[in-house]
Each structure stands twice: as structure tokens, then as C-alpha cells.
Amino acid sequence: MVLSRRGSGSITLPSGQTMTIHTRTHEEEDLPHATKKTMADHLRKYDSLFTLTPQRMRMVVEAFKDTLELGLQKPQQPMIPTYVFGWPTGTEIGDFLAVDLGGTNLRVCLVNLQGEGKFEITQAKYRLTEEQKQDDGQKLFDFCAECLKTFVDTNLADDNGELSLRPGETLPLGFTFSYPCSQERIDHGVLIRWTKGFGAPNTEGRDVAEMFRQSLAKYKLPIALTALINDTTGTLIASHYVNPRTKIAVIFGTGCNAAYMEKVGDIEKIKSLGIDEDAEMAINCEWGAFDSFEHEHLPRTKYDIIVDETSNKPGEQAFEKLISGRYLGEILRLVICELIDEGVLFLGQETYKLEIPYVFETAFLSLMESDPTDELLMIIGIFTHFFAVETTLAERQFFRALAKLIGRRAARLSACGIAAIVSKMGYLDEGCSVGADGSLYNKYPGFADRVHEGLQDIFGDKGKNIVTYHAEDGSGVGSAIIAAMTKLRKDVGLYNHV
Ligand code: BGC
């Protein structure tokens, strides 16, 4: 959108809301000097709270690395063996369905794998309501099955509503379920805990693959859930399918996490299964849980502590709460509320709209950082339209600087996670590509550059050997490739891990 100095424009936010911006230039450039100075003083305080020095980053990386190592030994999360064996060969072909239950939407895809890195995808998206995220788990899976049925009827059935399947034949489905699940095999997974604000009861501690199968049966769908996968694992496989230099996949979206390929012989906790030690298996790091409960290593501010303590899962997902899209807006809102309470901001104005938790979307931080106008008209629009408050230029500059501090810290901490895997696996000298996906990575201005800058702060010049790039769609295409890989293994009699 182009903003004129005067007039109006509109923009659609990720939440689907449309914001009309009236670019009223309430000229206050000549604010009293004292006000400007106060905002600058405040900024200095937040600058020191939210800035991570290279030295501090290296300390985080070391602790992170230890956690990764330990996770491979202990039969508890994080570092979840996924039973996805090795890289795709490019020979995976055929039609596969994928259902992707992410943090915000539900997506159903039909992926036609054509081999050698080529594919076609047809998909439909369904928005999940906040109620559905908190309602009974089986109902959530029923909704997934219902959407899948609608999709299959629309895209696969003939004019008589029939699928052209041989008797007893089923369509293979990859189910991307992006929450921590402990797996004993590829088509099974016990939900360890909900993340990203989900709280559907009767689901934690249960095999979600089995729950989804029950829902598929309710809708009489001739579909076989072949693989239960995490979005990071899907991203790892899909990215490698098109770019074999990829060794790590990361998601920076509503949640955050990473996956990489490990030698089976180095996954101590599954040694007793007797799997060929030279085989490789993808590991879902579930790194969002790094430093949870103990809070020894991460630089948490008091705002982060409030975010944590007021969340539906206090103590958990400590790393994720500093980084992911679900929380960045809330962190900034808490700083604003503190300054309102201190009488620094919006004196004499009604601020109740800003006092509601999570009203300040992370998309606002992106918009604030990318505001191209000198007067920061976009920021005027955000504050007047959504919160009915007027801002001075000094305040707007302050908000933009604050967004930058919070966004930059998220990116630098993300770099620490990537650096820990790189360093553990010895990828630095040779270099590697990191497939990255998620709204924060894709839409937040400068996020990738800040991650790269962070990697150089940690590793020096060699940090340039590690390059992130926009990954292939892991939750759809990756899920299908994994379903295909699993089918190929089954066809040669390798059902589970042997
Ligand atoms: C979940 C991960 C997921 C990540 C990104 C986190 O909250 O625990 O399983 O990969 O979000 O979607």
C-alpha cells in the first residue's frame, strides 16, 4: 500500500481484519524538547534490556548445544526421533494428500509429486477459531476430517461423487501436526503438550494419529494416515528435495522450531531398537522448549516473564516465547502499558483498548518497521484505527525503535539456535543451507538479514557459510514426500524402523 501524506488507504492484516488508515498529519514536530528527550531516555533503557551482545549470544549457543546433546541421550523431549529415515531420493512420485494443522490455519493439500524436485499442489485453507483451539480435541480432529472430506469431494470425486479407487484401496495421507509429539513410529505420535495457545482438552498424552483416524472413520473417508509429521521435519525434507545443500530446517511463525538429520548411531536414546547405526533419521528439535522452567540461559526481561506467567502454559516454551510471532506483539504491548502506567504515554487519553492481552499483533511490528514515511503515517494509522489514541512523532519514532529492538532480539536468538545445530554437527567449515519458513521469516522486514548478521557475530566471517533461504512448503509438500518415502519403505517390507 502507498500512503499519501493526506488521504486514506487500507491494508489487510494476517488476522483478516482490514485497517483503513486516515493519514491525518497532526503536526507535532515542534514538541517540547523535554518530551523528545524523555522518549530517547526510555529508549536507552529498552535498548540495553533487549540488545544481545555477541559474547552473550555465544554463551547461549554453548548452553543450547549441551541441551541438544543431552536431548539425544535422554528418552524425554526435546530432540524427538521422527522415524523419517534419510533424505528423499527424488524418485518419490504420485498423488498424496496432506492435512496441516498449524498454529493459525488448517490446510488441506493434494500434492502431485513428479520426481526430481518437481511437484504440483492444489490446496484449501480453513481458518481455526479460538474456540476450536480450546474445545475438545476429538472435535478438532473431526473438523479436520470434515474439511478433508469437503476437499476430496471437490477435488478428487467424479461427477457422481465417487473416487476412482480399486476395492480396498486407500489414499495415502501425511498429517502435519506441529506440536511436540513423542513418536515410536512414523504413523503414531503422543502429544506431549499443546503449544502456541492451543489448549484442547483430552488430547495431551494421547496418540493424535489414532484420534485423527477415528475422525476419518466417522466421515467414511477411504484415506490412510501414513505419516504423522512435524512442520520442521516436512520443511527439512521438502527443502532438500529441491535443494540438496539443505541440512537444517527452521520455522519462525506463530511458533518456532528446527529439524536436522542425525546419524542413528548418535541418537543414544533409541539405541536399544537395533536400527542400523549408519542410517540417518530426522530429529525434531522442539527447540522452543529450550531453557524452559529453569530459565538459566536466556536473557528474559520482566516483560518476557509476564508473557510467560500469564500464558496458558507458564514455564514452558521459554525460547519460543522470546522469538515467535505469537508473542512479539504482546511483549511490545506490555512495554507500552508500563509507560502508560508511568504517565509517560498517552496522557489524558483513553487507553483501555491497549490494555487487552494479545491485541497488539506481531504484524503491527512489521508494519511499523517498514513504514516508509518521515511522519510515520502507518504508525499513526495503527494507533488511531485499532486503539483510538493519538501519537506524537517522538512517540512513533520510539515505537518503531522498540519494534526494532524486539524483532532484532528475536532474530539474533534464532541465530543462536541455528548456530548450536551447526556447531554440534560441524557444518561451519563446509557451510550449509538452512530452509526457513513461517510468517516471521517471510514477512517481518529484515528478519533474515538479522539472523545472518547474528550468525556472523557468533562465528565471525565463517558465519557467512551458513545461509538461510525461504524453504519449500514443508507442511504440504514435505508431508506428501514423507508419506511417499514411507510408502516406498513399506513396499519393500520396511514398515517401522527395521
Ligand atoms: C511446536 C513445534 C512446531 C513449531 C512451529 C512449536 O510451538 O512445538 O512442534 O514445529 O511451533 O510451528
XYZ file of C-alpha atoms and ligand atoms in Angstrom:
510
model
C 0.000 0.000 0.000
C 1.189 3.508 -0.754
C 0.458 6.090 1.851
C -0.084 9.623 0.780
C 0.661 12.490 3.120
C -3.028 13.224 3.332
C -5.904 10.948 2.455
C -6.554 7.336 3.291
C -5.678 3.783 2.322
C -6.422 0.323 3.604
C -4.449 -2.775 4.430
C -5.486 -6.335 5.286
C -3.817 -7.858 8.324
C -2.934 -11.535 8.698
C -5.867 -11.859 11.103
C -8.141 -10.987 8.197
C -9.101 -7.601 9.628
C -8.946 -4.645 7.303
C -7.452 -1.453 8.584
C -8.315 1.854 6.979
C -5.686 4.434 7.606
C -6.582 8.084 7.646
C -3.282 9.800 7.179
C -4.033 12.741 9.343
C -0.843 14.695 9.866
C -1.324 16.069 13.260
C 1.875 18.132 13.147
C 3.737 17.992 16.378
C 7.302 18.143 15.111
C 7.794 21.037 17.465
C 7.214 19.065 20.581
C 8.716 20.480 23.711
C 12.335 19.397 23.842
C 11.749 17.674 27.181
C 9.232 15.198 25.697
C 11.596 14.160 22.943
C 14.360 13.713 25.446
C 12.182 11.581 27.675
C 11.354 9.176 24.876
C 15.041 8.963 23.964
C 15.902 8.237 27.591
C 13.346 5.483 27.757
C 14.659 4.034 24.573
C 18.150 3.772 26.027
C 16.784 1.657 28.852
C 14.996 -0.729 26.487
C 17.982 -0.807 24.213
C 20.112 -2.256 26.965
C 17.368 -4.680 28.016
C 16.724 -6.100 24.563
C 20.171 -5.992 22.970
C 22.198 -9.192 22.817
C 25.954 -8.814 22.591
C 27.950 -11.316 20.511
C 29.507 -12.599 23.716
C 26.121 -13.264 25.290
C 24.990 -14.963 22.100
C 27.981 -17.305 22.195
C 27.093 -18.253 25.766
C 23.533 -19.054 24.694
C 24.889 -21.160 21.813
C 27.081 -23.229 24.154
C 24.217 -23.944 26.542
C 21.947 -24.701 23.597
C 24.449 -27.167 22.191
C 24.625 -29.002 25.521
C 20.835 -29.232 25.569
C 20.796 -30.730 22.070
C 23.410 -33.329 23.052
C 21.589 -34.212 26.239
C 18.287 -34.465 24.404
C 19.727 -37.189 22.166
C 20.558 -39.244 25.229
C 17.514 -38.828 27.413
C 14.248 -40.506 26.466
C 12.382 -37.279 27.028
C 11.805 -34.340 24.765
C 13.245 -32.219 23.222
C 15.169 -33.869 20.342
C 12.414 -36.148 19.128
C 13.314 -39.023 16.764
C 10.857 -38.774 13.873
C 11.307 -42.142 12.118
C 11.824 -40.227 8.893
C 14.805 -42.113 7.526
C 17.264 -40.177 5.420
C 16.804 -37.757 2.570
C 14.355 -38.130 -0.280
C 15.926 -39.602 -3.393
C 13.865 -37.644 -5.911
C 12.177 -40.846 -7.046
C 9.152 -40.213 -4.846
C 6.206 -39.792 -7.192
C 2.426 -39.988 -7.118
C -0.569 -38.231 -5.560
C -0.602 -37.660 -1.835
C -2.936 -35.851 0.490
C -1.684 -33.672 3.297
C -3.517 -32.121 6.221
C -1.656 -29.369 8.017
C -2.825 -28.345 11.474
C -0.541 -25.405 12.193
C -0.838 -22.551 14.653
C -3.362 -20.397 12.832
C -4.963 -22.248 9.940
C -5.947 -25.690 8.823
C -4.822 -26.537 5.327
C -5.698 -29.482 3.108
C -3.484 -30.214 0.116
C -3.313 -32.609 -2.769
C 0.294 -32.912 -3.861
C 1.285 -34.462 -7.133
C 4.947 -35.447 -6.809
C 6.566 -35.667 -10.208
C 10.087 -36.636 -9.156
C 13.394 -34.769 -9.439
C 12.250 -31.929 -7.226
C 9.088 -31.192 -9.197
C 5.542 -31.150 -7.870
C 2.126 -29.579 -8.244
C -0.116 -28.659 -5.376
C -3.844 -27.950 -5.004
C -4.898 -26.668 -1.620
C -7.637 -25.175 0.517
C -7.273 -23.209 3.742
C -9.691 -23.055 6.640
C -9.368 -20.605 9.494
C -9.343 -22.071 13.007
C -11.324 -20.177 15.590
C -10.049 -19.508 19.103
C -12.936 -21.654 20.408
C -11.831 -24.629 18.310
C -8.342 -24.384 19.789
C -9.800 -24.759 23.293
C -12.649 -27.146 22.544
C -12.458 -30.933 22.946
C -9.561 -32.499 20.981
C -11.650 -35.111 19.189
C -13.901 -32.320 17.902
C -10.851 -30.558 16.490
C -9.838 -33.699 14.580
C -13.450 -34.170 13.439
C -13.271 -30.676 11.978
C -10.023 -31.617 10.178
C -11.727 -34.710 8.746
C -14.779 -32.693 7.719
C -12.597 -30.196 5.828
C -10.678 -33.068 4.257
C -13.969 -34.608 3.099
C -15.102 -31.326 1.535
C -11.734 -31.031 -0.198
C -11.765 -34.608 -1.502
C -15.372 -34.264 -2.730
C -14.493 -31.042 -4.542
C -11.135 -32.003 -5.988
C -10.999 -35.763 -6.361
C -14.501 -37.151 -6.775
C -16.101 -37.674 -10.187
C -19.492 -36.246 -11.188
C -21.268 -39.000 -9.208
C -19.293 -38.113 -6.104
C -17.203 -41.316 -6.379
C -13.451 -41.677 -6.063
C -11.762 -43.834 -8.680
C -10.203 -46.327 -6.275
C -9.818 -50.088 -6.552
C -11.716 -52.103 -3.882
C -9.870 -51.769 -0.590
C -7.574 -49.092 -1.970
C -6.943 -46.039 0.187
C -5.359 -42.656 -0.459
C -2.146 -42.046 1.499
C -2.184 -39.023 3.798
C 0.588 -37.137 5.567
C -0.705 -35.401 8.685
C 1.369 -32.380 9.659
C 0.700 -31.826 13.311
C 3.061 -29.097 14.501
C 3.138 -29.651 18.238
C 5.573 -31.742 20.257
C 4.695 -35.423 19.941
C 6.782 -38.364 21.038
C 6.853 -40.977 18.320
C 7.572 -44.685 18.316
C 6.983 -44.971 14.610
C 6.137 -42.679 11.735
C 2.355 -43.102 11.871
C 1.982 -42.564 15.570
C 2.591 -39.687 17.993
C 1.623 -38.928 21.572
C 1.026 -35.229 22.149
C 3.424 -34.139 24.876
C 1.865 -30.707 25.304
C -0.006 -28.131 23.317
C 1.899 -25.000 22.343
C 1.023 -21.736 20.540
C -2.011 -21.060 22.740
C -3.847 -24.302 21.943
C -5.430 -25.989 24.920
C -7.950 -28.528 23.551
C -8.686 -30.913 26.432
C -8.474 -34.715 26.188
C -5.563 -34.595 23.779
C -2.292 -34.237 25.720
C -0.899 -37.673 26.491
C -2.911 -39.321 23.690
C -1.933 -40.687 20.280
C -3.161 -37.943 17.967
C -2.691 -40.096 14.860
C -5.169 -42.582 16.307
C -7.565 -39.775 17.247
C -7.438 -38.466 13.699
C -8.012 -41.982 12.312
C -11.210 -42.154 14.371
C -12.355 -38.895 12.814
C -11.507 -40.154 9.316
C -13.594 -43.247 10.013
C -16.549 -41.086 11.152
C -16.583 -39.416 7.768
C -16.040 -42.749 5.998
C -13.030 -41.426 4.159
C -11.006 -44.014 2.200
C -7.826 -42.411 3.438
C -4.910 -43.995 5.302
C -2.884 -41.805 7.643
C 0.577 -42.900 6.535
C 2.796 -40.400 8.348
C 2.463 -38.009 11.255
C 4.995 -35.255 10.834
C 6.141 -32.008 12.362
C 6.279 -28.913 10.121
C 10.055 -28.622 10.621
C 10.641 -32.216 9.511
C 8.440 -31.624 6.490
C 10.353 -28.445 5.697
C 13.673 -30.262 6.020
C 12.624 -32.962 3.577
C 10.824 -30.664 1.116
C 13.741 -28.222 1.050
C 16.262 -30.976 0.481
C 14.050 -32.362 -2.311
C 14.648 -29.133 -4.249
C 17.990 -28.012 -2.763
C 20.220 -30.886 -1.597
C 22.585 -28.467 0.178
C 19.898 -28.060 2.850
C 20.886 -29.604 6.162
C 18.684 -27.759 8.639
C 15.090 -26.521 8.549
C 13.636 -23.863 10.792
C 10.172 -22.437 11.314
C 9.738 -18.892 12.572
C 5.991 -18.410 12.604
C 3.358 -18.499 15.327
C 5.727 -20.983 16.969
C 9.383 -21.696 16.370
C 11.368 -24.880 15.975
C 14.046 -26.677 13.933
C 14.855 -30.084 12.468
C 18.011 -31.641 11.064
C 19.286 -35.069 10.024
C 21.186 -37.128 12.612
C 23.149 -40.355 12.382
C 21.128 -43.084 14.109
C 24.266 -44.262 15.956
C 24.403 -40.846 17.656
C 20.820 -40.988 18.915
C 21.652 -42.702 22.173
C 18.067 -42.915 23.365
C 16.916 -45.225 20.548
C 19.982 -47.478 20.545
C 18.015 -50.389 22.006
C 15.798 -50.502 18.893
C 18.651 -52.032 16.956
C 18.322 -49.739 13.938
C 21.300 -49.701 11.564
C 23.678 -47.192 13.212
C 24.765 -45.800 9.868
C 21.218 -44.949 8.847
C 20.085 -41.366 9.228
C 16.963 -40.074 10.902
C 15.445 -36.597 11.068
C 15.333 -35.094 14.531
C 12.581 -32.692 15.512
C 14.489 -30.500 17.984
C 11.430 -28.897 19.628
C 13.866 -26.135 20.483
C 11.058 -23.795 21.528
C 11.317 -25.585 24.873
C 14.991 -24.674 25.344
C 15.675 -23.345 28.873
C 12.072 -23.932 29.942
C 11.319 -23.958 33.671
C 14.963 -23.459 34.692
C 15.412 -20.149 32.910
C 19.163 -20.220 33.328
C 20.436 -19.173 29.945
C 18.070 -16.903 28.101
C 18.064 -13.151 28.624
C 14.479 -12.711 29.825
C 13.194 -9.240 30.635
C 10.365 -8.590 33.048
C 8.018 -8.328 30.039
C 9.014 -11.826 28.935
C 8.347 -13.089 32.429
C 4.853 -11.558 32.382
C 4.184 -13.100 28.956
C 5.234 -16.443 30.359
C 3.381 -16.267 33.641
C 0.125 -15.095 32.104
C 0.230 -17.678 29.300
C -1.825 -20.882 29.364
C 1.461 -22.788 29.788
C 3.641 -20.963 32.313
C 7.267 -22.088 32.379
C 7.026 -23.869 29.011
C 8.374 -22.926 25.571
C 10.812 -20.396 27.074
C 12.809 -19.905 23.855
C 9.706 -19.709 21.687
C 8.182 -17.032 23.901
C 11.097 -14.693 23.124
C 11.025 -15.340 19.414
C 7.833 -16.422 17.784
C 5.118 -14.423 16.108
C 2.599 -15.314 18.753
C 4.446 -13.326 21.402
C 6.385 -10.377 19.920
C 3.385 -8.064 19.718
C 2.451 -8.899 23.279
C 5.957 -8.062 24.517
C 5.755 -4.648 22.887
C 2.249 -4.084 24.262
C 3.483 -4.774 27.782
C 6.213 -2.135 27.433
C 3.619 0.363 26.185
C 1.304 -0.450 29.099
C 4.131 0.092 31.555
C 4.798 3.511 30.096
C 1.096 4.345 30.198
C 1.055 3.420 33.895
C 4.090 5.595 34.483
C 2.293 8.516 32.862
C 4.788 8.719 30.006
C 2.470 7.841 27.118
C -0.997 8.948 26.029
C -1.625 11.255 28.969
C -5.255 12.287 29.113
C -6.335 9.725 26.503
C -8.470 6.592 26.928
C -6.114 3.640 26.610
C -8.353 0.710 27.553
C -8.114 -0.756 24.044
C -4.400 -1.248 24.537
C -4.908 -2.995 27.824
C -6.317 -6.210 26.376
C -3.726 -9.027 26.197
C -2.607 -10.007 22.701
C -4.454 -7.150 20.930
C -1.160 -5.857 19.602
C -0.425 -8.181 16.694
C 3.121 -9.010 15.674
C 2.082 -7.870 12.182
C 1.937 -4.346 13.633
C 5.643 -4.554 14.451
C 6.355 -5.493 10.825
C 4.222 -2.620 9.600
C 5.841 -0.162 11.995
C 9.317 -1.206 10.967
C 8.517 -0.899 7.298
C 6.730 2.458 7.462
C 8.376 4.420 4.639
C 7.138 7.890 5.581
C 9.001 10.531 7.582
C 5.917 11.248 9.650
C 5.410 7.517 10.277
C 1.890 7.616 8.916
C 1.445 3.866 9.151
C 2.048 4.046 12.872
C -0.486 6.865 13.189
C -2.942 4.574 11.409
C -2.303 1.605 13.673
C -2.746 3.568 16.872
C -5.791 5.568 15.787
C -7.596 2.780 13.979
C -7.093 -0.047 16.431
C -6.538 1.690 19.720
C -8.184 5.096 19.300
C -5.178 7.002 20.600
C -3.210 9.808 19.054
C 0.540 9.727 18.905
C 3.258 12.325 18.635
C 6.099 11.904 16.179
C 8.515 11.300 19.054
C 6.291 8.512 20.345
C 6.008 6.972 16.920
C 9.758 7.021 16.499
C 10.014 5.396 19.889
C 7.503 2.652 18.976
C 9.351 1.943 15.775
C 12.676 1.723 17.604
C 11.109 -0.557 20.190
C 9.702 -2.853 17.490
C 13.178 -2.987 16.012
C 14.722 -3.979 19.340
C 12.193 -6.751 19.924
C 12.337 -8.008 16.328
C 16.124 -7.901 16.280
C 16.427 -9.798 19.542
C 14.127 -12.491 18.149
C 16.273 -12.831 15.037
C 19.534 -12.929 16.996
C 18.220 -15.578 19.356
C 17.087 -17.533 16.310
C 20.651 -17.302 15.032
C 21.804 -18.817 18.339
C 19.585 -21.857 17.786
C 20.834 -22.356 14.240
C 24.429 -21.856 15.380
C 24.019 -24.533 18.048
C 22.993 -27.138 15.451
C 25.708 -26.000 13.024
C 28.335 -26.199 15.691
C 27.129 -29.555 17.066
C 27.082 -31.107 13.599
C 30.326 -29.495 12.418
C 28.718 -27.773 9.421
C 30.574 -24.481 9.745
C 33.627 -25.006 7.520
C 31.796 -26.732 4.734
C 28.782 -24.428 5.091
C 25.139 -25.297 4.655
C 21.765 -24.020 3.574
C 19.026 -23.621 6.115
C 15.472 -23.850 4.763
C 13.354 -21.375 6.700
C 9.635 -20.760 6.728
C 6.922 -19.092 8.793
C 5.287 -15.679 8.867
C 8.056 -14.029 10.845
C 10.765 -15.203 8.493
C 8.727 -14.487 5.371
C 7.069 -11.227 6.292
C 9.000 -9.432 9.009
C 11.250 -6.890 7.272
C 14.936 -7.636 7.711
C 14.404 -10.765 9.817
C 16.607 -12.967 7.618
C 19.342 -10.301 7.398
C 19.380 -10.020 11.167
C 19.685 -13.791 11.513
C 22.661 -13.720 9.125
C 24.221 -10.795 10.982
C 23.740 -12.780 14.205
C 25.462 -15.826 12.719
C 28.453 -13.654 11.839
C 28.519 -12.179 15.333
C 28.704 -15.716 16.677
C 31.090 -17.308 14.183
C 32.940 -14.325 12.720
C 33.461 -14.321 8.968
C 32.770 -18.051 8.711
C 29.204 -17.300 9.752
C 28.694 -16.302 6.109
C 28.889 -20.008 5.225
C 25.505 -20.555 6.821
C 22.747 -19.190 4.658
C 19.049 -19.292 5.332
C 16.606 -19.205 2.442
C 12.870 -19.336 2.005
C 12.048 -23.027 2.224
C 9.683 -25.169 0.269
C 6.276 -25.723 1.776
C 7.135 -28.356 4.346
C 3.724 -28.852 5.828
C 2.145 -29.645 2.474
C 4.790 -30.797 0.017
C 7.121 -32.104 2.744
C 4.324 -34.060 4.320
C 3.498 -35.629 0.946
C 7.134 -36.525 0.251
C 7.401 -38.174 3.655
C 4.167 -40.079 3.033
C 5.698 -41.202 -0.279
C 9.011 -42.171 1.346
C 7.106 -44.163 3.953
C 5.053 -45.897 1.292
C 8.230 -46.837 -0.595
C 9.721 -48.281 2.594
C 6.560 -50.238 3.273
C 6.525 -51.584 -0.286
C 9.915 -53.188 0.352
C 8.787 -54.532 3.720
C 10.352 -51.870 5.953
C 7.299 -50.883 7.926
C 8.655 -49.425 11.090
C 12.277 -48.958 11.961
C 13.849 -52.177 10.808
C 5.792 -26.507 18.207
C 6.617 -27.205 17.156
C 6.435 -26.526 15.808
C 6.686 -25.034 15.924
C 6.493 -24.298 14.613
C 6.039 -25.010 18.193
O 5.172 -24.375 19.064
O 6.101 -27.004 19.478
O 6.271 -28.563 17.073
O 7.351 -27.086 14.910
O 5.807 -24.486 16.887
O 5.229 -24.479 14.098
